[in-house]
XYZ file of C-alpha atoms in Angstrom:
773
model
C -51.021 -66.195 69.923
C -48.586 -66.409 67.869
C -49.558 -65.558 64.126
C -47.333 -66.645 61.401
C -48.145 -66.538 57.455
C -48.957 -70.204 56.734
C -48.059 -71.012 52.945
C -48.232 -73.482 50.839
C -47.105 -74.267 47.253
C -49.124 -76.505 45.110
C -48.476 -75.167 41.490
C -51.248 -72.886 41.521
C -52.343 -73.134 45.084
C -51.449 -70.748 47.864
C -52.468 -70.604 51.571
C -52.210 -67.712 53.489
C -53.665 -66.577 56.767
C -54.363 -62.888 58.094
C -55.619 -61.301 61.042
C -58.919 -59.908 60.740
C -59.598 -56.612 62.903
C -63.351 -55.548 64.112
C -65.344 -58.790 64.092
C -67.983 -58.502 66.540
C -69.987 -61.401 65.777
C -70.851 -64.265 63.445
C -72.632 -62.344 60.953
C -69.124 -59.765 60.202
C -67.497 -62.881 59.915
C -70.085 -64.560 57.096
C -69.752 -60.746 55.513
C -65.423 -61.277 55.395
C -66.219 -64.656 54.662
C -68.864 -64.433 51.639
C -66.443 -61.419 50.228
C -62.863 -63.029 50.256
C -64.820 -66.593 48.372
C -65.916 -64.058 45.934
C -62.738 -62.290 44.851
C -60.871 -63.142 41.704
C -58.471 -65.742 42.471
C -59.512 -67.426 45.448
C -60.018 -71.039 45.864
C -61.747 -71.411 49.786
C -61.729 -69.235 52.360
C -62.489 -69.611 56.092
C -63.140 -67.025 58.626
C -63.112 -67.784 62.511
C -64.421 -65.581 64.822
C -62.900 -67.306 68.046
C -59.242 -67.033 66.177
C -59.924 -63.330 64.716
C -57.802 -64.689 61.809
C -59.151 -65.778 57.622
C -57.605 -68.342 56.344
C -57.537 -68.170 52.232
C -56.566 -70.632 49.653
C -55.515 -69.096 46.259
C -54.602 -68.348 42.726
C -51.101 -66.724 43.033
C -51.012 -66.049 39.260
C -55.240 -64.699 39.595
C -53.392 -62.409 43.132
C -51.917 -61.727 45.466
C -51.747 -60.776 49.479
C -52.069 -57.354 48.977
C -55.264 -58.129 47.103
C -56.990 -60.348 49.810
C -55.970 -57.735 52.033
C -57.392 -54.958 50.170
C -61.111 -57.185 49.448
C -61.189 -57.182 53.300
C -60.771 -53.838 54.315
C -63.638 -53.663 51.260
C -65.767 -55.348 53.326
C -65.183 -52.775 56.343
C -62.428 -54.386 58.533
C -58.704 -54.442 58.523
C -56.835 -57.251 58.322
C -52.610 -57.899 58.073
C -50.171 -60.029 57.174
C -49.478 -61.889 60.907
C -45.565 -62.692 61.472
C -44.258 -59.521 60.879
C -42.095 -58.412 63.358
C -38.927 -56.972 63.964
C -35.644 -58.859 64.962
C -35.433 -59.324 68.697
C -33.177 -56.926 70.909
C -30.863 -59.506 72.027
C -29.898 -59.763 68.644
C -30.068 -56.039 67.306
C -26.967 -54.797 65.825
C -25.039 -58.240 66.025
C -22.740 -59.213 63.209
C -23.633 -62.813 63.747
C -19.856 -63.422 63.364
C -20.674 -64.599 59.540
C -23.432 -66.328 60.127
C -26.528 -65.678 58.246
C -29.565 -63.300 60.093
C -31.967 -66.211 61.290
C -34.591 -65.904 58.213
C -37.596 -66.467 60.461
C -37.248 -64.563 63.631
C -38.863 -65.555 66.436
C -41.175 -68.072 64.864
C -42.225 -70.046 68.009
C -41.950 -66.832 70.494
C -43.291 -63.916 68.216
C -43.911 -61.514 71.006
C -44.132 -58.657 69.687
C -46.257 -59.767 66.581
C -49.099 -56.792 65.021
C -51.592 -59.515 66.527
C -51.176 -59.348 70.111
C -50.649 -55.863 69.765
C -53.848 -55.577 68.319
C -56.043 -57.439 70.926
C -54.005 -55.737 73.754
C -54.876 -52.527 72.712
C -58.436 -53.638 71.909
C -58.348 -54.423 75.192
C -57.155 -51.077 77.034
C -59.640 -48.914 74.194
C -62.778 -51.438 76.265
C -61.113 -51.124 79.364
C -61.120 -47.086 79.362
C -64.568 -46.786 77.806
C -65.965 -49.307 80.281
C -64.459 -47.527 83.283
C -66.154 -44.027 81.942
C -69.434 -45.629 81.098
C -69.899 -47.529 84.586
C -69.108 -43.746 86.362
C -71.459 -42.083 84.248
C -74.230 -44.433 83.914
C -74.048 -45.203 87.116
C -74.865 -41.207 88.301
C -77.819 -41.444 85.563
C -79.299 -43.752 87.188
C -78.854 -42.078 90.558
C -79.969 -38.992 88.655
C -83.180 -40.165 87.609
C -83.744 -41.862 90.897
C -83.648 -38.618 92.512
C -85.388 -36.523 89.778
C -82.233 -34.279 88.124
C -82.471 -32.044 86.133
C -82.767 -33.529 82.557
C -80.362 -31.736 80.726
C -78.143 -32.819 83.562
C -79.203 -36.100 83.052
C -78.754 -35.765 78.905
C -75.656 -33.743 79.235
C -73.850 -37.163 81.736
C -75.775 -39.842 79.205
C -74.166 -38.418 75.361
C -70.610 -39.497 76.278
C -71.746 -42.370 77.162
C -73.939 -42.700 73.771
C -71.343 -41.896 71.232
C -68.216 -42.321 72.697
C -67.726 -45.379 74.985
C -70.741 -46.826 72.111
C -69.014 -45.355 69.093
C -67.849 -48.459 68.637
C -71.288 -49.834 68.004
C -72.344 -47.178 65.567
C -68.686 -47.036 63.821
C -69.550 -50.851 62.827
C -72.782 -50.303 61.574
C -72.272 -48.049 59.329
C -69.112 -49.824 58.015
C -72.019 -53.095 58.294
C -74.816 -50.842 56.604
C -72.115 -49.011 53.506
C -71.776 -53.094 52.506
C -75.405 -53.499 52.753
C -75.893 -55.417 55.657
C -76.485 -55.818 58.952
C -74.261 -57.353 62.713
C -74.541 -56.590 66.197
C -73.249 -53.323 66.654
C -77.032 -52.472 64.429
C -78.499 -53.722 66.755
C -77.374 -52.235 69.388
C -77.117 -49.038 67.894
C -80.704 -49.142 66.824
C -81.710 -50.236 70.403
C -79.828 -47.902 72.121
C -80.174 -44.423 69.990
C -83.746 -45.072 69.857
C -84.190 -45.136 73.659
C -81.661 -41.822 73.529
C -83.834 -39.846 70.630
C -86.792 -40.865 73.180
C -85.647 -39.235 75.948
C -83.607 -35.833 74.480
C -87.407 -35.272 73.202
C -88.785 -35.241 76.542
C -85.955 -33.450 77.755
C -85.885 -30.743 74.810
C -89.833 -30.496 74.132
C -91.036 -30.944 77.396
C -94.826 -29.492 76.484
C -95.149 -31.535 73.253
C -95.114 -34.458 75.413
C -97.555 -33.680 77.913
C -100.322 -32.583 76.084
C -99.902 -36.214 74.087
C -100.895 -38.217 76.066
C -97.242 -39.791 76.061
C -95.282 -40.866 78.850
C -93.535 -38.072 79.799
C -90.427 -40.243 81.636
C -86.816 -40.056 80.516
C -84.796 -43.586 79.508
C -80.971 -41.849 79.693
C -80.298 -44.937 82.537
C -81.483 -48.062 80.152
C -79.514 -46.347 76.858
C -76.357 -45.683 79.701
C -76.975 -49.100 81.528
C -76.986 -51.183 77.707
C -74.198 -49.921 76.343
C -72.307 -50.472 79.756
C -72.947 -53.693 80.019
C -72.677 -54.814 76.551
C -68.867 -53.470 76.952
C -68.523 -55.363 79.880
C -69.402 -58.963 78.142
C -66.933 -57.444 75.581
C -64.888 -57.004 77.512
C -65.181 -60.197 79.520
C -65.520 -62.151 76.133
C -62.308 -60.458 75.185
C -60.238 -61.570 78.255
C -62.184 -65.298 78.018
C -61.074 -65.321 73.902
C -57.213 -64.859 75.055
C -57.741 -68.064 77.712
C -58.649 -69.990 75.022
C -55.315 -69.511 73.278
C -53.457 -70.756 76.320
C -52.552 -73.943 74.389
C -50.747 -71.874 72.280
C -48.920 -69.548 74.853
C -47.444 -72.162 77.093
C -45.864 -73.798 74.356
C -44.356 -71.073 72.681
C -42.782 -69.965 76.265
C -41.485 -73.198 76.584
C -38.603 -72.619 73.921
C -35.295 -71.973 75.485
C -33.684 -68.402 74.546
C -29.429 -68.972 74.586
C -27.583 -72.016 73.468
C -24.318 -72.488 74.668
C -22.510 -73.175 71.344
C -18.932 -74.934 70.511
C -16.772 -73.157 68.842
C -14.063 -75.314 66.758
C -11.561 -74.041 68.948
C -13.389 -75.578 72.004
C -14.128 -72.618 73.532
C -18.106 -71.900 74.320
C -19.894 -69.209 73.898
C -23.518 -68.147 74.592
C -26.095 -66.716 71.636
C -29.702 -65.991 71.218
C -31.213 -69.533 70.186
C -32.360 -67.806 66.407
C -28.866 -67.556 65.824
C -28.488 -71.652 65.901
C -27.485 -73.304 62.370
C -27.881 -76.791 61.708
C -24.449 -78.553 62.186
C -23.795 -76.801 64.993
C -22.851 -78.582 68.522
C -24.289 -77.389 71.515
C -23.375 -78.438 75.214
C -26.638 -78.899 78.117
C -25.704 -79.047 81.239
C -28.162 -80.514 83.835
C -31.819 -78.618 84.823
C -30.972 -76.775 81.740
C -33.325 -76.087 78.310
C -32.209 -78.302 74.926
C -32.834 -74.988 72.416
C -33.138 -76.368 69.619
C -34.232 -80.473 67.736
C -30.454 -82.904 67.043
C -28.752 -85.549 67.960
C -26.593 -86.474 70.814
C -22.944 -86.595 69.646
C -21.154 -87.526 73.739
C -22.334 -88.198 76.575
C -26.270 -89.454 77.830
C -28.712 -88.607 80.348
C -32.854 -88.016 80.838
C -34.665 -86.059 79.073
C -38.019 -84.702 80.518
C -40.138 -84.664 77.651
C -43.463 -84.203 79.162
C -43.847 -80.873 78.250
C -44.076 -82.003 74.982
C -45.046 -85.313 74.919
C -47.277 -84.956 77.821
C -45.302 -88.893 79.200
C -44.208 -87.951 82.783
C -41.129 -90.605 83.269
C -37.742 -89.048 82.030
C -36.624 -90.952 78.940
C -33.115 -91.980 79.103
C -31.060 -90.905 76.236
C -27.380 -92.074 74.780
C -25.021 -91.607 71.847
C -26.795 -91.080 68.572
C -30.106 -90.500 70.261
C -32.398 -87.648 68.801
C -33.378 -84.393 71.173
C -36.275 -81.688 71.087
C -36.152 -78.121 71.526
C -37.761 -77.247 74.935
C -37.301 -80.311 76.672
C -35.453 -80.200 80.169
C -31.619 -82.050 80.512
C -32.398 -84.102 83.561
C -29.084 -85.653 85.135
C -25.881 -84.841 83.297
C -24.350 -82.845 80.622
C -23.685 -83.197 77.241
C -23.451 -82.700 73.532
C -25.526 -82.385 70.434
C -25.671 -81.815 67.159
C -28.029 -79.495 65.880
C -29.957 -81.259 62.823
C -33.488 -78.891 62.676
C -33.641 -75.153 63.934
C -35.897 -72.432 63.933
C -39.116 -73.156 62.052
C -38.370 -76.477 61.581
C -38.070 -78.011 65.238
C -40.579 -80.127 66.504
C -41.768 -77.707 69.155
C -42.320 -75.195 65.823
C -43.376 -77.670 63.748
C -46.605 -78.407 66.845
C -47.417 -74.678 67.766
C -48.116 -74.662 63.912
C -50.375 -77.736 63.936
C -52.159 -76.412 66.604
C -52.267 -72.883 65.359
C -54.102 -74.206 61.906
C -56.210 -76.862 64.087
C -57.917 -73.749 66.319
C -58.310 -71.769 63.162
C -60.345 -75.187 61.054
C -63.957 -75.188 61.664
C -65.638 -77.721 62.243
C -68.830 -79.591 60.132
C -71.156 -79.056 63.144
C -70.267 -74.910 63.121
C -72.419 -74.727 59.301
C -75.703 -74.471 60.978
C -74.943 -71.982 63.609
C -73.277 -69.874 60.254
C -75.716 -70.745 57.956
C -78.561 -69.165 60.449
C -76.280 -66.559 61.537
C -76.483 -64.810 57.879
C -80.428 -64.692 58.614
C -80.312 -63.652 61.794
C -79.848 -59.708 62.383
C -82.460 -58.792 59.136
C -85.096 -61.263 61.365
C -84.418 -59.829 64.547
C -85.056 -56.050 62.982
C -88.092 -57.398 61.317
C -89.544 -58.933 64.858
C -88.272 -55.563 66.249
C -90.419 -53.929 63.461
C -93.543 -55.590 64.079
C -93.450 -55.569 67.912
C -93.022 -51.799 68.029
C -96.242 -52.204 65.683
C -98.311 -54.207 67.648
C -97.836 -52.475 70.971
C -98.345 -48.984 69.266
C -101.931 -50.516 67.736
C -102.800 -52.333 70.939
C -100.787 -51.481 73.707
C -102.059 -50.327 76.904
C -101.029 -45.948 77.739
C -98.770 -44.813 76.932
C -98.680 -46.968 73.965
C -95.970 -45.668 72.143
C -93.203 -45.958 75.240
C -94.408 -49.660 76.021
C -93.371 -50.591 71.772
C -90.580 -48.405 71.533
C -89.169 -50.644 74.811
C -90.218 -53.738 73.841
C -88.605 -53.224 70.646
C -85.117 -51.867 72.062
C -85.658 -55.726 73.985
C -85.803 -57.214 71.265
C -82.925 -55.516 69.317
C -80.953 -55.778 72.881
C -81.436 -58.921 73.376
C -81.209 -61.318 70.274
C -77.010 -61.267 69.166
C -75.685 -63.554 67.451
C -72.432 -63.829 69.224
C -72.832 -66.707 71.163
C -73.416 -68.799 68.566
C -70.764 -67.124 66.481
C -68.483 -68.376 69.417
C -69.931 -71.508 70.155
C -68.082 -74.079 68.299
C -64.645 -72.084 67.172
C -63.654 -71.656 70.901
C -64.132 -75.275 71.830
C -61.970 -76.407 69.034
C -59.240 -74.244 70.580
C -58.943 -74.855 73.480
C -59.915 -78.866 72.463
C -57.004 -79.197 70.088
C -54.612 -77.042 72.623
C -55.191 -79.349 75.551
C -54.311 -82.449 72.987
C -51.429 -80.751 72.145
C -50.342 -80.701 75.936
C -51.356 -84.414 76.103
C -48.748 -85.179 73.383
C -52.027 -85.476 70.551
C -51.949 -83.051 67.644
C -55.580 -82.637 65.882
C -55.376 -81.039 62.113
C -58.577 -79.468 62.474
C -62.112 -79.471 64.010
C -63.151 -81.690 61.042
C -60.738 -84.527 62.526
C -61.812 -83.752 65.894
C -65.182 -83.924 64.863
C -64.578 -87.202 63.298
C -62.850 -88.819 65.993
C -65.542 -89.093 67.999
C -67.939 -91.216 65.831
C -65.269 -93.797 65.314
C -66.456 -97.585 65.671
C -63.194 -99.247 64.650
C -59.719 -98.611 65.098
C -57.724 -100.992 62.862
C -53.899 -100.975 64.315
C -50.963 -102.070 62.584
C -49.088 -104.182 64.638
C -45.321 -103.692 63.747
C -44.405 -100.214 65.220
C -47.379 -99.371 66.889
C -48.778 -102.026 69.476
C -45.399 -103.697 68.988
C -42.092 -101.774 69.182
C -40.765 -102.462 65.782
C -37.037 -104.131 67.289
C -36.407 -107.501 68.183
C -35.464 -108.531 72.472
C -34.024 -110.695 73.199
C -36.855 -112.614 75.464
C -36.091 -116.557 76.516
C -32.516 -118.419 76.709
C -33.246 -121.859 77.231
C -30.728 -124.313 78.312
C -30.580 -128.476 78.101
C -28.177 -129.283 81.295
C -24.918 -128.842 81.260
C -24.704 -125.165 80.466
C -25.805 -122.137 82.488
C -28.052 -119.763 80.834
C -25.896 -117.002 80.796
C -22.622 -119.142 79.016
C -25.392 -120.191 76.484
C -26.335 -116.429 75.888
C -22.646 -115.526 76.307
C -21.149 -117.903 73.306
C -24.515 -116.955 71.209
C -23.967 -113.533 71.128
C -20.295 -113.939 70.781
C -21.473 -115.798 67.145
C -24.124 -113.301 66.731
C -21.248 -110.293 66.222
C -20.737 -111.347 62.890
C -23.891 -111.120 61.905
C -25.865 -108.093 60.692
C -29.271 -110.135 61.221
C -31.904 -107.536 63.212
C -32.487 -110.896 65.013
C -28.289 -110.991 65.817
C -28.786 -107.689 67.185
C -31.182 -108.236 69.366
C -29.129 -111.133 70.900
C -26.271 -109.343 70.773
C -27.925 -106.475 72.673
C -29.749 -108.958 75.460
C -26.112 -110.193 76.044
C -24.802 -106.494 76.480
C -27.700 -105.597 79.232
C -26.640 -108.558 81.125
C -23.639 -107.434 81.455
C -21.350 -110.787 79.859
C -18.112 -110.659 78.406
C -17.821 -111.898 74.866
C -15.009 -113.503 73.040
C -13.940 -112.607 69.350
C -15.377 -115.562 67.189
C -13.673 -117.161 64.456
C -14.077 -118.854 61.029
C -17.541 -116.936 60.647
C -20.126 -118.749 58.025
C -23.468 -117.021 57.920
C -25.618 -119.422 56.018
C -28.639 -117.353 54.027
C -32.271 -118.344 55.302
C -31.267 -121.013 57.939
C -28.569 -119.255 60.639
C -24.250 -119.013 62.004
C -22.314 -120.961 62.135
C -18.455 -120.094 64.026
C -15.769 -121.273 66.721
C -15.770 -119.466 69.603
C -12.592 -120.400 71.506
C -12.191 -124.261 71.399
C -15.880 -124.173 70.721
C -17.710 -125.046 67.404
C -21.189 -123.098 67.578
C -24.331 -123.423 65.221
C -27.093 -121.173 65.715
C -30.129 -121.343 63.411
C -33.411 -122.525 62.652
C -34.918 -126.414 62.717
C -33.592 -127.289 59.262
C -30.191 -126.636 59.644
C -30.201 -129.218 62.676
C -31.818 -131.559 59.992
C -29.497 -130.880 57.414
C -26.463 -130.576 60.059
C -28.004 -134.748 62.042
C -28.024 -132.600 65.521
C -30.818 -133.911 67.367
C -32.959 -131.343 69.306
C -33.561 -133.154 72.263
C -37.556 -132.700 73.145
C -36.314 -128.588 71.818
C -38.809 -128.980 69.492
C -42.150 -129.102 71.481
C -40.567 -126.085 73.602
C -39.892 -123.684 70.093
C -43.419 -124.117 68.936
C -45.118 -123.125 72.158
C -42.470 -119.788 72.053
C -43.667 -119.611 68.357
C -46.924 -120.061 69.595
C -46.320 -116.712 72.117
C -45.906 -114.608 68.845
C -41.792 -115.553 69.358
C -39.286 -116.249 67.034
C -36.678 -118.884 68.087
C -33.445 -119.914 67.281
C -31.779 -123.712 68.600
C -28.016 -123.881 70.127
C -25.599 -126.085 69.315
C -22.661 -126.949 70.535
C -19.972 -128.668 69.579
C -22.141 -131.228 67.407
C -25.423 -131.203 70.692
C -28.106 -128.913 71.067
C -27.430 -126.717 73.804
C -30.815 -124.763 74.359
C -32.671 -122.098 72.757
C -32.380 -118.677 71.690
C -36.100 -116.836 71.559
C -36.491 -113.251 70.356
C -39.570 -110.844 69.605
C -40.746 -107.797 68.753
C -42.071 -106.778 72.107
C -45.683 -105.168 73.070
C -45.292 -101.528 73.778
C -45.719 -100.851 77.427
C -49.428 -99.334 77.179
C -50.392 -101.396 74.046
C -52.609 -103.868 76.661
C -54.709 -101.024 78.499
C -55.278 -98.957 75.271
C -56.512 -101.916 73.796
C -58.695 -102.790 76.836
C -60.004 -99.005 77.279
C -60.794 -98.782 73.638
C -63.233 -102.036 73.837
C -64.743 -100.712 77.499
C -65.614 -97.394 74.610
C -67.752 -99.831 72.719
C -64.844 -99.573 70.012
C -64.438 -102.529 67.887
C -60.345 -103.036 67.451
C -58.442 -104.742 64.351
C -54.925 -105.479 63.940
C -53.369 -105.719 60.327
C -50.063 -106.954 59.907
C -47.836 -108.440 56.956
C -47.046 -111.135 59.153
C -48.286 -115.061 59.408
C -51.225 -115.772 60.771
C -49.709 -117.804 63.843
C -47.637 -114.669 64.554
C -50.392 -111.999 64.093
C -52.796 -113.924 66.253
C -50.593 -114.305 68.682
C -49.506 -110.590 69.190
C -53.507 -110.229 68.666
C -54.252 -112.908 72.138
C -51.538 -111.205 74.105
C -53.191 -107.617 73.804
C -56.898 -108.528 73.487
C -57.408 -108.286 69.992
C -60.394 -111.016 68.418
C -60.251 -109.222 65.056
C -56.897 -110.314 62.752
C -55.881 -108.965 59.583
C -53.058 -111.398 59.024
C -50.777 -111.910 56.064
C -51.614 -107.946 54.831
C -49.199 -107.166 51.871
C -48.805 -103.363 52.319
C -50.965 -102.244 49.128
C -53.779 -104.543 49.993
C -54.131 -102.805 53.243
C -56.151 -99.923 51.384
C -58.386 -102.443 50.637
C -59.429 -103.634 54.345
C -59.972 -100.606 55.281
C -62.544 -99.912 52.637
C -64.252 -103.023 53.499
C -65.012 -102.098 56.680
C -66.599 -99.143 55.927
C -68.440 -100.224 53.272
C -69.959 -102.286 56.537
C -71.002 -99.087 57.311
C -68.448 -98.201 59.937
C -66.579 -95.179 61.143
C -62.569 -96.399 60.606
C -59.485 -95.160 62.386
C -56.310 -96.058 61.126
C -53.226 -95.934 63.221
C -50.233 -96.796 61.962
C -46.780 -95.487 61.491
C -45.029 -96.139 58.533
C -44.526 -95.073 54.852
C -46.864 -98.217 53.907
C -49.441 -97.227 56.046
C -50.095 -93.938 54.474
C -52.525 -94.553 52.224
C -54.754 -96.277 53.982
C -54.263 -93.630 56.862
C -55.749 -91.611 54.299
C -58.352 -93.557 53.130
C -59.736 -93.807 57.162
C -62.385 -91.467 58.110
C -59.433 -90.670 60.773
C -56.235 -91.565 60.154
C -54.485 -91.504 63.128
C -50.135 -91.519 63.183
C -46.965 -92.562 65.596
C -44.932 -89.604 65.700
C -42.483 -91.879 66.421
C -43.079 -92.859 62.323
C -42.268 -91.861 58.994
C -42.799 -88.334 57.940
C -44.927 -89.277 55.618
C -47.382 -91.029 57.669
C -47.720 -87.969 59.667
C -48.687 -85.501 56.574
C -51.580 -88.312 55.613
C -53.060 -88.620 58.871
C -55.924 -86.230 61.258
C -53.847 -86.802 64.052
C -50.844 -87.528 65.311
C -49.513 -88.986 68.399
C -46.050 -87.749 69.527
C -45.226 -90.334 72.215
C -45.741 -92.777 69.918
C -47.639 -95.356 72.312
C -51.190 -96.224 72.060
C -52.513 -94.601 74.875
C -53.266 -91.721 72.671
C -55.423 -93.021 70.406
C -57.405 -93.131 73.234
C -56.472 -89.486 74.909
C -57.245 -88.569 70.677
C -61.220 -90.246 71.066
C -61.759 -89.115 74.782
C -61.199 -85.235 73.873
C -62.782 -85.626 70.578
C -66.044 -86.940 72.390
C -65.388 -84.373 75.413
C -64.835 -81.193 72.918
C -68.371 -82.602 70.843
C -70.323 -82.645 73.818
C -69.332 -79.217 74.533
C -69.811 -77.526 71.469
C -73.596 -78.796 71.200
C -74.008 -77.655 75.130
C -72.578 -74.493 73.580
C -74.726 -74.762 70.440
C -78.211 -75.411 72.598
C -77.885 -72.747 75.125
C -77.090 -70.171 72.041
C -80.012 -71.453 70.218
C -82.010 -71.462 73.567
C -81.311 -68.303 74.371
C -82.729 -66.888 71.648
C -85.596 -68.955 71.082
C -86.565 -67.981 74.558
C -85.448 -65.178 75.055
C -86.876 -62.855 72.151
C -90.797 -64.005 72.361
C -89.981 -62.873 75.704
C -88.769 -59.578 74.860
C -91.371 -58.870 72.625
C -93.975 -59.511 75.453
C -95.452 -62.765 74.673
C -95.632 -63.125 78.578
C -97.188 -60.002 78.889
C -101.039 -60.676 78.812
C -101.083 -63.514 80.510
C -98.302 -62.719 83.532
C -97.511 -59.082 83.000
C -93.819 -59.684 82.842
C -92.142 -57.344 80.101
C -88.560 -57.708 80.209
C -86.292 -54.672 80.417
C -84.017 -53.348 77.647
C -81.700 -52.934 80.599
C -81.733 -56.496 81.364
C -82.048 -57.433 77.709
C -78.596 -56.250 77.534
C -77.087 -58.032 80.759
C -78.853 -61.597 79.537
C -77.434 -60.452 75.612
C -73.857 -60.396 77.681
C -74.035 -62.701 79.880
C -74.376 -65.169 77.084
C -71.264 -64.979 75.416
C -69.436 -65.369 78.253
C -71.439 -67.829 78.988
C -70.430 -70.079 75.986
C -67.100 -69.072 76.132
C -66.534 -70.021 80.415
C -68.246 -73.095 79.139
C -65.358 -74.109 76.031
C -63.091 -73.056 78.872
C -63.651 -76.702 80.850
C -62.927 -77.780 78.610
C -58.790 -76.854 80.109
C -60.065 -79.328 82.546
C -59.168 -82.367 80.710
C -57.240 -85.523 81.789
C -57.034 -88.647 79.682
C -58.260 -91.646 81.599
C -55.338 -93.272 81.822
C -53.344 -90.142 83.598
C -56.022 -90.344 86.209
C -55.869 -91.992 89.672
């Protein structure tokens, strides 16, 4: 996974993300987090076990990053600031031909960062220790069965105990030195007890033979416990890597090279990191677009599925925006680079997903609280288990007491509790990004599954936000195309958006337009002009009344169009009514289906708009919305959200404009349409890259699925310990004669963590309902 310095200043507040090395369970998380929270100058600190990251908000006038790193080291773990790396080999030694070297090289594709190297090194060490431990433990097991010399078994077990198992001792020393305990303490204590007991029998056999104690050795128990736990840690490390697949996929999308057009017309291939805003870039069919920009020459169809989840290529023409990492499908074009490096949409998506994956959901608080007291309680239970079995157990009582106490220590690991929430959030937010839904964090993800009411802004959310020609209705004596050509010719001189919609509609039909003369705009009413030898008037009913032109039965038609949310304009030729041209802000393709799906999920859907009630209700009828909040001023949108919240509802607000930002912030979940403004996206909890309403459904479905996974993880993690510890302590022995051998306890402990991660990984198969079938 890529890690970058996440920093932002707001007067005396800065934020930084550190990678933490050496955490093994939820108790470690608690120790690092507590240490940071108590440090001078730290305002907030959050540590994520699954990502092995600490996010710290601090006062830069009171402390610095170096102090934060030292604070983490003081708790017994290593830490480093991420995103520090060398220039890619492709541009080492390059003089950049007068260009500035990239300030943030590899912002997206950080292939050589220290965090990745640390993970790979950890996996190699685990694999090496696991292989050696497995071979030696198998030999010890067969040696025990074949009654080899105890000294030989001691010699084979010692490397497993103190070389392969050294990580547990190292972690234990660090924990105890700082007055706490963790998984390492449990494992080290349990395996050392079995090892030392067996060594005592080996070295002083005569003492045990005369004491009535068992003379059997448990080298195989100590060896296999370490082996199985190492296996669990190895599988856990592998699975953790898979939870960040979404980030890796996104990072791998970036183009490596860009084809830059120089001022003299020559073309040069340069590393994408060297591209600067203002460069003209050529993209040929089948190539990835290297950075974000605006098309300056040509047109094409662009496959944006890797960023937006849209399966159909999008047509792009002169002046349209294109995004880095998307693929040019049809014809070559040139574009001007506008956003490069960390400013591209891909880099922003990666940054948002990383921040989300490092966040914590409120549901995790219970697990964190339990983990803080878990290990000390387990040690007490193990001591009580030993005492009860030693006092009341059958002969050899000491052996039974020791083995049951070891089983308690081994089986009770808080790893599964620590992984239950963050792994699901990592996979869930990553899967959301792959489907064009950016979820800012665990809190937003958790809140989305509780939504009762979704408020949809009309313009730009339900509708496209741009008027389009919808109807051409004519009286006898003229055809639709003829009337449209005349009206569009007049509108060539108009700057009104409705006039532009008519002009665009005529161009789509391939109509040839004449040049108007004597153009006159009549504010609030319409326009008049001459087209050839014909005099045209285009406008509203009042203009026609003032001009003394009869509507010839068109008034009823106009009212019908108005009831559908359309804007009708009357057209007259040479003083006589000729027909109606109607335009409307048309619905987005998926609005009707999205509203239907939300209602099927039991969610109330409301529409909010500043438009008049009649137009609003017409649009609402088309999409199937029953609750309409019309004629709402921009500043009153917040009030409407509050009123619904006062009814006890969890409210999601969906909008795209600057005037939606306060309402987005007030809502329990603010959802911004990605095609809208940066201000709206900043104020929101969830951003929909595609701009389609189906993304709202996807976000809620994903939230529900992720929360179900988290609850399953927490349930099984709790149940595992609630049932496992009593069984390990021997509670079933008096009734059924059942004891849990330490080796099986180790296998169960290893399996618990892996099963939690595996359950979370099932979220990778999530598909939005609108994409199924």
